[in-house]
mmCIF file of C-alpha atoms in Angstrom:
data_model
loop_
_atom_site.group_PDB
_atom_site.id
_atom_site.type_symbol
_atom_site.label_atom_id
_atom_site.label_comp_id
_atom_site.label_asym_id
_atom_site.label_seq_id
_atom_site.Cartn_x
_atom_site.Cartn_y
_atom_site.Cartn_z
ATOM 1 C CA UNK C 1 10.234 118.408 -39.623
ATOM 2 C CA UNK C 2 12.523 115.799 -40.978
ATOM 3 C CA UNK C 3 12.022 113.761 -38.225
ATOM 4 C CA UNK C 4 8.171 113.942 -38.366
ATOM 5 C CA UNK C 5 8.301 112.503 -41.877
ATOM 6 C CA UNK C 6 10.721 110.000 -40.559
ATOM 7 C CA UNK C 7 8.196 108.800 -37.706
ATOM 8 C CA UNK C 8 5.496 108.866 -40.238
ATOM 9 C CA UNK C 9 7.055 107.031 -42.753
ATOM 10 C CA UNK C 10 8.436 104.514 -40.278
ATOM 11 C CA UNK C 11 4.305 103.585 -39.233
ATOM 12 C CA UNK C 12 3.182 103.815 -42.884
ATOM 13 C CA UNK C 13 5.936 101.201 -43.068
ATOM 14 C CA UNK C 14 4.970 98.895 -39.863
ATOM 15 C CA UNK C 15 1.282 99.656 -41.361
ATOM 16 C CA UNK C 16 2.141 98.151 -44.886
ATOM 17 C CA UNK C 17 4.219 94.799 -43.309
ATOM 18 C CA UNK C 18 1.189 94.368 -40.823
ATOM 19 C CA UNK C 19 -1.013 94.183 -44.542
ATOM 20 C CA UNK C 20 1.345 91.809 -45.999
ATOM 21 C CA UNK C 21 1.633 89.950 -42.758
ATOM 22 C CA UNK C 22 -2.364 89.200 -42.853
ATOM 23 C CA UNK C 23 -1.600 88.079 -46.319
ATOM 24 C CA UNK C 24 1.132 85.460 -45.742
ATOM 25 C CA UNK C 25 -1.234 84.227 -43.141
ATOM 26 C CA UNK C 26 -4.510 84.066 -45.357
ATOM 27 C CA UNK C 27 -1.987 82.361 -47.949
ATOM 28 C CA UNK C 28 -0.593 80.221 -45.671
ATOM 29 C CA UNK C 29 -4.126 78.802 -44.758
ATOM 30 C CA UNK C 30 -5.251 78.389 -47.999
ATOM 31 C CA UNK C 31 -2.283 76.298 -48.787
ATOM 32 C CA UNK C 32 -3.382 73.742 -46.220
ATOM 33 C CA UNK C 33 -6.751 73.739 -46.414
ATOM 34 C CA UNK C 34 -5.930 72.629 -49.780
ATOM 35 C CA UNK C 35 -3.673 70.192 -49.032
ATOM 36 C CA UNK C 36 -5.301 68.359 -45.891
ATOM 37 C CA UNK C 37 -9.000 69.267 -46.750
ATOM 38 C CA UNK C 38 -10.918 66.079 -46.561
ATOM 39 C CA UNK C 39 -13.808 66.755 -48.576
ATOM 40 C CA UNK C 40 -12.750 65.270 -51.723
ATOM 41 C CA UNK C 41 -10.278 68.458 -53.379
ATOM 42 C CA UNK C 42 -7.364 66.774 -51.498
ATOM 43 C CA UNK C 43 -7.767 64.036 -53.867
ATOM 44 C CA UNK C 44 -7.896 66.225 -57.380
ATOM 45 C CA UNK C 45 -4.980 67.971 -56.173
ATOM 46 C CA UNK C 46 -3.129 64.902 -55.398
ATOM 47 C CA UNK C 47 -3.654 63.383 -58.650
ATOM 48 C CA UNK C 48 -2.480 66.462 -60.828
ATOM 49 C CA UNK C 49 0.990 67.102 -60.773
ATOM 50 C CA UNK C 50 0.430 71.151 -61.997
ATOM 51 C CA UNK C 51 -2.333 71.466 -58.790
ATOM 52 C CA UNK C 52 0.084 69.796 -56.843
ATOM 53 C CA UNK C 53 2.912 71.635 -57.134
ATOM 54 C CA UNK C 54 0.795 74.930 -57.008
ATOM 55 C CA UNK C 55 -0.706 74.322 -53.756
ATOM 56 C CA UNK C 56 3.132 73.828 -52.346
ATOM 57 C CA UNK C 57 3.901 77.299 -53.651
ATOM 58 C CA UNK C 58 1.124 78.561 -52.512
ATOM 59 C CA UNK C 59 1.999 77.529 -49.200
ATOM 60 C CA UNK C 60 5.626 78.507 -49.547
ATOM 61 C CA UNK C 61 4.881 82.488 -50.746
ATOM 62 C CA UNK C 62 2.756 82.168 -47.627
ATOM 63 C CA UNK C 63 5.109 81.285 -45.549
ATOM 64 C CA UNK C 64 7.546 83.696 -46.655
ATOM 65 C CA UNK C 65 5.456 86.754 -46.951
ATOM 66 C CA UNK C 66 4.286 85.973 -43.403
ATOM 67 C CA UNK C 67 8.448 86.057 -42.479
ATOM 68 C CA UNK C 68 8.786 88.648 -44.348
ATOM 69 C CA UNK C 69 5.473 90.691 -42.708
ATOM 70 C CA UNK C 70 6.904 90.236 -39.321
ATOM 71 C CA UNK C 71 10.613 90.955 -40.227
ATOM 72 C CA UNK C 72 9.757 94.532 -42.206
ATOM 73 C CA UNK C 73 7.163 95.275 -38.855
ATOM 74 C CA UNK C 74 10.629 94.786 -36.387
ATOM 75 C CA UNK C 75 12.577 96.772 -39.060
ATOM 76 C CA UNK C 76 10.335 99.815 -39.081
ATOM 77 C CA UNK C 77 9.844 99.881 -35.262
ATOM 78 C CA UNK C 78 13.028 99.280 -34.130
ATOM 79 C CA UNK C 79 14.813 101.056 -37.148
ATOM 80 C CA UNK C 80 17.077 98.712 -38.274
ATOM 81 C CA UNK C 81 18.945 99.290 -41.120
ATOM 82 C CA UNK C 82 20.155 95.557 -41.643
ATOM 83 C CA UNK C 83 16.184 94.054 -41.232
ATOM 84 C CA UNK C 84 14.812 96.845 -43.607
ATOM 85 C CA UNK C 85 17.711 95.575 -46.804
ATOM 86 C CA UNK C 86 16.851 92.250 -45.830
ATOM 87 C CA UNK C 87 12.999 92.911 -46.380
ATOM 88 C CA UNK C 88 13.521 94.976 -49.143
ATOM 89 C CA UNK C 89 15.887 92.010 -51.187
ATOM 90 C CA UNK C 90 13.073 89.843 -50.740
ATOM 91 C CA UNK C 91 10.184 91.806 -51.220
ATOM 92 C CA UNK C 92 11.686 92.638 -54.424
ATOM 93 C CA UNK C 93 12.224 88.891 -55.838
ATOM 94 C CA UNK C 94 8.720 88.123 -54.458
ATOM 95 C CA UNK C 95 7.366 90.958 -56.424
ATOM 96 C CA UNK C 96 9.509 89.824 -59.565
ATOM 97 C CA UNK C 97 8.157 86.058 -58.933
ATOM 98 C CA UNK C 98 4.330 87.321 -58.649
ATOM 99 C CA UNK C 99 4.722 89.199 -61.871
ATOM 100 C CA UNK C 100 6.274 86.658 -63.651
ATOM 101 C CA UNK C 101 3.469 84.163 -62.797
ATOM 102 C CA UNK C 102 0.684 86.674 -63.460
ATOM 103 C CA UNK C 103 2.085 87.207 -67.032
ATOM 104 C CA UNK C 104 2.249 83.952 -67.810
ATOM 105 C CA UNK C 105 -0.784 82.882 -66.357
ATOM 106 C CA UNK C 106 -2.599 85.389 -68.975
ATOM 107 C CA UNK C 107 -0.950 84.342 -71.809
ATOM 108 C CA UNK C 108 -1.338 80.669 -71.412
ATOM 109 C CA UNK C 109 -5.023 81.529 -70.608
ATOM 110 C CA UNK C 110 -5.693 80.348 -74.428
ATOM 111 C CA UNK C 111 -4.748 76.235 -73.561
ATOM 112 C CA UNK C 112 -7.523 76.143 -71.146
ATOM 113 C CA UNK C 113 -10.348 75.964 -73.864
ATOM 114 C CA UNK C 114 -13.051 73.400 -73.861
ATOM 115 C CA UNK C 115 -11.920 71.686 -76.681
ATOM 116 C CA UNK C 116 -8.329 70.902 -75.241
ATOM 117 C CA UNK C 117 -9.914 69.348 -71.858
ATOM 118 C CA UNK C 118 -12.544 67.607 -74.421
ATOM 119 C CA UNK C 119 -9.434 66.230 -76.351
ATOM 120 C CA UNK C 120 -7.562 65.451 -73.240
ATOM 121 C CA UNK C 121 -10.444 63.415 -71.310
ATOM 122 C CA UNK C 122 -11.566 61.424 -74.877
ATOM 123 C CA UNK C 123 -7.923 60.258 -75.132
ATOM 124 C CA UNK C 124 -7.079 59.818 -71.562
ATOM 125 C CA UNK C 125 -9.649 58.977 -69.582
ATOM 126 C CA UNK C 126 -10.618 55.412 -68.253
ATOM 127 C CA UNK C 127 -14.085 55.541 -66.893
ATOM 128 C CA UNK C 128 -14.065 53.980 -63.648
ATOM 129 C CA UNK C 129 -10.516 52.489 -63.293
ATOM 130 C CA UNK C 130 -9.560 54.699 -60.438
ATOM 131 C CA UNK C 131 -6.056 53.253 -60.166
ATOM 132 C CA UNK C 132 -5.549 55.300 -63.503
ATOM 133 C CA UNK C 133 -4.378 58.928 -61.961
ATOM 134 C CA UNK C 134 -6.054 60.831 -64.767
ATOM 135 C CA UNK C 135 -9.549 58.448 -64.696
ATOM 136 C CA UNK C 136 -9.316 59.369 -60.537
ATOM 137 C CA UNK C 137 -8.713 63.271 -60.968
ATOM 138 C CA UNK C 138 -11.828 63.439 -63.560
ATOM 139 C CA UNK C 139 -13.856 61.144 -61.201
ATOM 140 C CA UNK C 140 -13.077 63.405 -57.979
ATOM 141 C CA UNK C 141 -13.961 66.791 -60.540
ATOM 142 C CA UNK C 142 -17.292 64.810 -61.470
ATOM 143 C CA UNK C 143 -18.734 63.996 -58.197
ATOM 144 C CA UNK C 144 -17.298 67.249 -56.290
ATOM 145 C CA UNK C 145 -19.046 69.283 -58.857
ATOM 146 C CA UNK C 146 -21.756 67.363 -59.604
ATOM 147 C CA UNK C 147 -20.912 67.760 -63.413
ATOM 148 C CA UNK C 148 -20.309 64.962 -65.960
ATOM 149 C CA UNK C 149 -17.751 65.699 -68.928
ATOM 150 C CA UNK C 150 -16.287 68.074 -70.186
ATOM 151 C CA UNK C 151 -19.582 69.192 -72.366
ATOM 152 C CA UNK C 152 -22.127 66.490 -70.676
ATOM 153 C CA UNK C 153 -22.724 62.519 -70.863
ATOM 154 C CA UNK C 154 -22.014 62.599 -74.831
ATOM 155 C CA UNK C 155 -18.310 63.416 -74.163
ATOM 156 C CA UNK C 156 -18.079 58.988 -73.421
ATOM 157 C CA UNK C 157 -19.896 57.827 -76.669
ATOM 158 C CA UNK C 158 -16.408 57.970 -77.647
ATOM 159 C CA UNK C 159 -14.556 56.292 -74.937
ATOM 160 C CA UNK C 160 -14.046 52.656 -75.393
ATOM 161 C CA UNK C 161 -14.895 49.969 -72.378
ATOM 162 C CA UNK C 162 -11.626 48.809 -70.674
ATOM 163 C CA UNK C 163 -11.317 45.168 -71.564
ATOM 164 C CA UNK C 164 -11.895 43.516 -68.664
ATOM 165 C CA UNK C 165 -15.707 45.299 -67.815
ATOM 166 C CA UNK C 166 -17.329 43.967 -71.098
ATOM 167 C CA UNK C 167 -20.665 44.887 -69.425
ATOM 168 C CA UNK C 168 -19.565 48.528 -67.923
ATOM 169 C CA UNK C 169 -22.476 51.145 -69.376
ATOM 170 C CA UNK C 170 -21.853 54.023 -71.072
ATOM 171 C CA UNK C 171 -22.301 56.399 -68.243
ATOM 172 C CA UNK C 172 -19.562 56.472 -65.704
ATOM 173 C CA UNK C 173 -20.951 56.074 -62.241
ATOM 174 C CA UNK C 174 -18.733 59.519 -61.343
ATOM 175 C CA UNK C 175 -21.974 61.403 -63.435
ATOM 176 C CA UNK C 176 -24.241 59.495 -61.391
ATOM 177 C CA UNK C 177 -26.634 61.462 -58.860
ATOM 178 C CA UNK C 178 -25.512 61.482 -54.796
ATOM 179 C CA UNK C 179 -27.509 62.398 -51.550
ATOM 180 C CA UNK C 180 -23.891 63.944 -50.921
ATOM 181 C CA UNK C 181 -21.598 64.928 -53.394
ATOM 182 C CA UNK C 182 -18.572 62.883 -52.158
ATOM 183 C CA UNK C 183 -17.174 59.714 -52.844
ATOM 184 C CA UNK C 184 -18.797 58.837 -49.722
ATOM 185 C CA UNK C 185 -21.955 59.498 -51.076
ATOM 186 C CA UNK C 186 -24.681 57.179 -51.297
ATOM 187 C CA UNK C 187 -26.018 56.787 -55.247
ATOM 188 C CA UNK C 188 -29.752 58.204 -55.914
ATOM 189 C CA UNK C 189 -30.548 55.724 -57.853
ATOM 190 C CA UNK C 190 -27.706 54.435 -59.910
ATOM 191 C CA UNK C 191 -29.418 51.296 -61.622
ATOM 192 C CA UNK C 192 -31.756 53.627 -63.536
ATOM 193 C CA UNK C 193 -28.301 56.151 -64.182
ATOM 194 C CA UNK C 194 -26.139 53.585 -65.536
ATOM 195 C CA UNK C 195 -29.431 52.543 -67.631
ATOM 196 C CA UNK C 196 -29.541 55.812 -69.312
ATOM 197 C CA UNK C 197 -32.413 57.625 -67.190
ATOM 198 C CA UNK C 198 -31.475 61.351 -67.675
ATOM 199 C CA UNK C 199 -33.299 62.450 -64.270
ATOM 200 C CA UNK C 200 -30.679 60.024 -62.403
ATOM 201 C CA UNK C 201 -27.356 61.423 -64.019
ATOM 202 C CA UNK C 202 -25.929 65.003 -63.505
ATOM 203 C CA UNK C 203 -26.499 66.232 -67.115
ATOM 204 C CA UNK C 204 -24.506 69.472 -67.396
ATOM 205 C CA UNK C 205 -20.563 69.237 -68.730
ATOM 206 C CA UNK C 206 -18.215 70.109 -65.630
ATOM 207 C CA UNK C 207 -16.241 72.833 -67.578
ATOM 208 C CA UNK C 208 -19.563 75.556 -67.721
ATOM 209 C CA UNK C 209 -20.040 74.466 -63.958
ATOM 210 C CA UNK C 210 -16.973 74.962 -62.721
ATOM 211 C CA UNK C 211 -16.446 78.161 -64.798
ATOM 212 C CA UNK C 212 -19.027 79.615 -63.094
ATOM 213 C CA UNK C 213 -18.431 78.492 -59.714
ATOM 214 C CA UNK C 214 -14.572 79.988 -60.009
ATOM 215 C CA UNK C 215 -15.934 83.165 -62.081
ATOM 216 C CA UNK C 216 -16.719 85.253 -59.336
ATOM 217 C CA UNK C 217 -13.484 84.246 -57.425
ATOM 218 C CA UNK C 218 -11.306 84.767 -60.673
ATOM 219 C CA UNK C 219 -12.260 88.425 -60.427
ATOM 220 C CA UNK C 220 -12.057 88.423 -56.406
ATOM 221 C CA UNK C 221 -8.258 86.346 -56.574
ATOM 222 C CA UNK C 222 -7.149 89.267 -59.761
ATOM 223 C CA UNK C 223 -8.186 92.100 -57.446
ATOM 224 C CA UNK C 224 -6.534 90.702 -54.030
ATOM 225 C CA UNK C 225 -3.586 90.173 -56.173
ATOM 226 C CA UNK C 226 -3.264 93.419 -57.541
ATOM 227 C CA UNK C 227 -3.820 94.947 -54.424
ATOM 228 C CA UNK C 228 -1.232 92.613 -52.868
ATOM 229 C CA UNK C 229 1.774 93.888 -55.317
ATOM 230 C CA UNK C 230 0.669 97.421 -54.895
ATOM 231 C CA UNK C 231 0.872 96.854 -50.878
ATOM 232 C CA UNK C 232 4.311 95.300 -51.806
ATOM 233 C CA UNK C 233 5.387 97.982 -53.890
ATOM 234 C CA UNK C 234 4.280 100.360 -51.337
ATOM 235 C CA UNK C 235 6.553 98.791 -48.580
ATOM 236 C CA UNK C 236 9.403 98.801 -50.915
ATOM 237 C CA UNK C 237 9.783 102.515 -51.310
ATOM 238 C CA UNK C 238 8.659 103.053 -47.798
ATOM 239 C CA UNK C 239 11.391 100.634 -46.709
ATOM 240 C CA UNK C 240 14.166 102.467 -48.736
ATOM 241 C CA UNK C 241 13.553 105.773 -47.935
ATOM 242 C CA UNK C 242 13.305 104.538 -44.023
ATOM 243 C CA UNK C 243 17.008 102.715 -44.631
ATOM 244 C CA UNK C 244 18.122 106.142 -45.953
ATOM 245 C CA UNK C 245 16.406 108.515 -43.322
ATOM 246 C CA UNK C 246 18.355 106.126 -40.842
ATOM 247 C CA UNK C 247 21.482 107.938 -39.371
#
């Protein structure tokens, strides 16, 4: 009987790794699509240090979880004791890490309010000086999305001219319309946008658009993350009592 549970437990255990395997390896794909996509996001992650250094660690807990996967899938098969307290040392400070970052993810939520990125982009932003990191990052946001400000094209009445474009208009081209939203993009009309034709410009402030573009994958990314430290937790206990049921 006890070696039934043993053999049990030792494929609930490959079955788990194989789970957290396919999860490294969806994280690890992520991370460079992020990095090396072309379309334009490359850019906005580029230019923000925070994004930046996310989309590295991203790729790192990728990495490792897909070591990790495929080291706790040998350790269960083969039943070794030394693979199984390796897996289960890191397995636990990737669990710790995860829960760190989920806790204070939601209680930094607050700083990511309209009126801080409003604040930030009237004091910051350049119009369309795109040597300026900052000025570049909102201009990528604004033609990716299709969006213009943080509210819409009143967030600029604010925002002085730089002093060498004595005749730049009030509209940055970034809020202009595009046959293709990319910097590559050709303009739809951008004489009549930068004249103040509404029908030209893309009206709506980026921070309701991308809000709801990111809404339903908020939700999606909470539940795959949940379910990822369960999975973990799972393998931890599995992975114990395997080391123990070991002779």
């Amino acid at each position: 009987m006890e070696g039934d549970c043993l053999s049990c437990m030792k494929y609930l255990m490959f079955l788990f790794n194989f789970f957290i395997f396919l999860g490294g390896a969806c994280l690890l794909g992520l991370g460079i699509w992020v990095i090396v996509d072309p379309t334009g996001f490359r850019e906005i992650v580029a230019a923000n240090p925070l994004l930046f250094t996310g989309a590295y660690i991203m790729l790192a807990m990728g990495a490792m979880l897909f070591l990790l996967g495929f080291l706790g899938c040998c350790g269960a098969i083969r039943e070794n004791k030394c693979l199984l307290l390796f897996f289960f040392m890191f397995i636990l400070l990737i669990f710790l890490a995860e829960l760190s970052a989920a806790i204070l993810a939601f209680i930094f939520r607050e700083n990511l309010t309209r009126e801080f990125f409003t604040k930030e982009l009237k004091k910051h932003y350049q119009r369309n000086n795109d040597t300026d990191v900052f000025s570049s990052t909102w201009n990528s946001v604004m033609i990716t999305f299709a969006c213009c400000g943080v509210n819409g094209p009143e967030d600029f009445e604010a925002i002085p001219h730089l002093p060498y474009s004595s005749l730049e208009k009030l509209t940055p081209e970034a809020c202009c319309q595009r046959e293709l939203q990319s910097r590559e993009g050709m303009f739809v009309n951008k004489e009549a946008c930068l004249s103040g034709v509404e029908r030209f410009q893309n009206r709506q402030g980026c921070y309701t658009v991308i809000l709801n573009s990111f809404e339903t994958y908020v939700y999606l990314a909470g539940a795959l993350a949940i379910g990822v430290l369960a999975i973990e937790l799972f393998a931890m206990i599995f992975a114990m009592c395997l080391f123990r049921g070991i002779q």
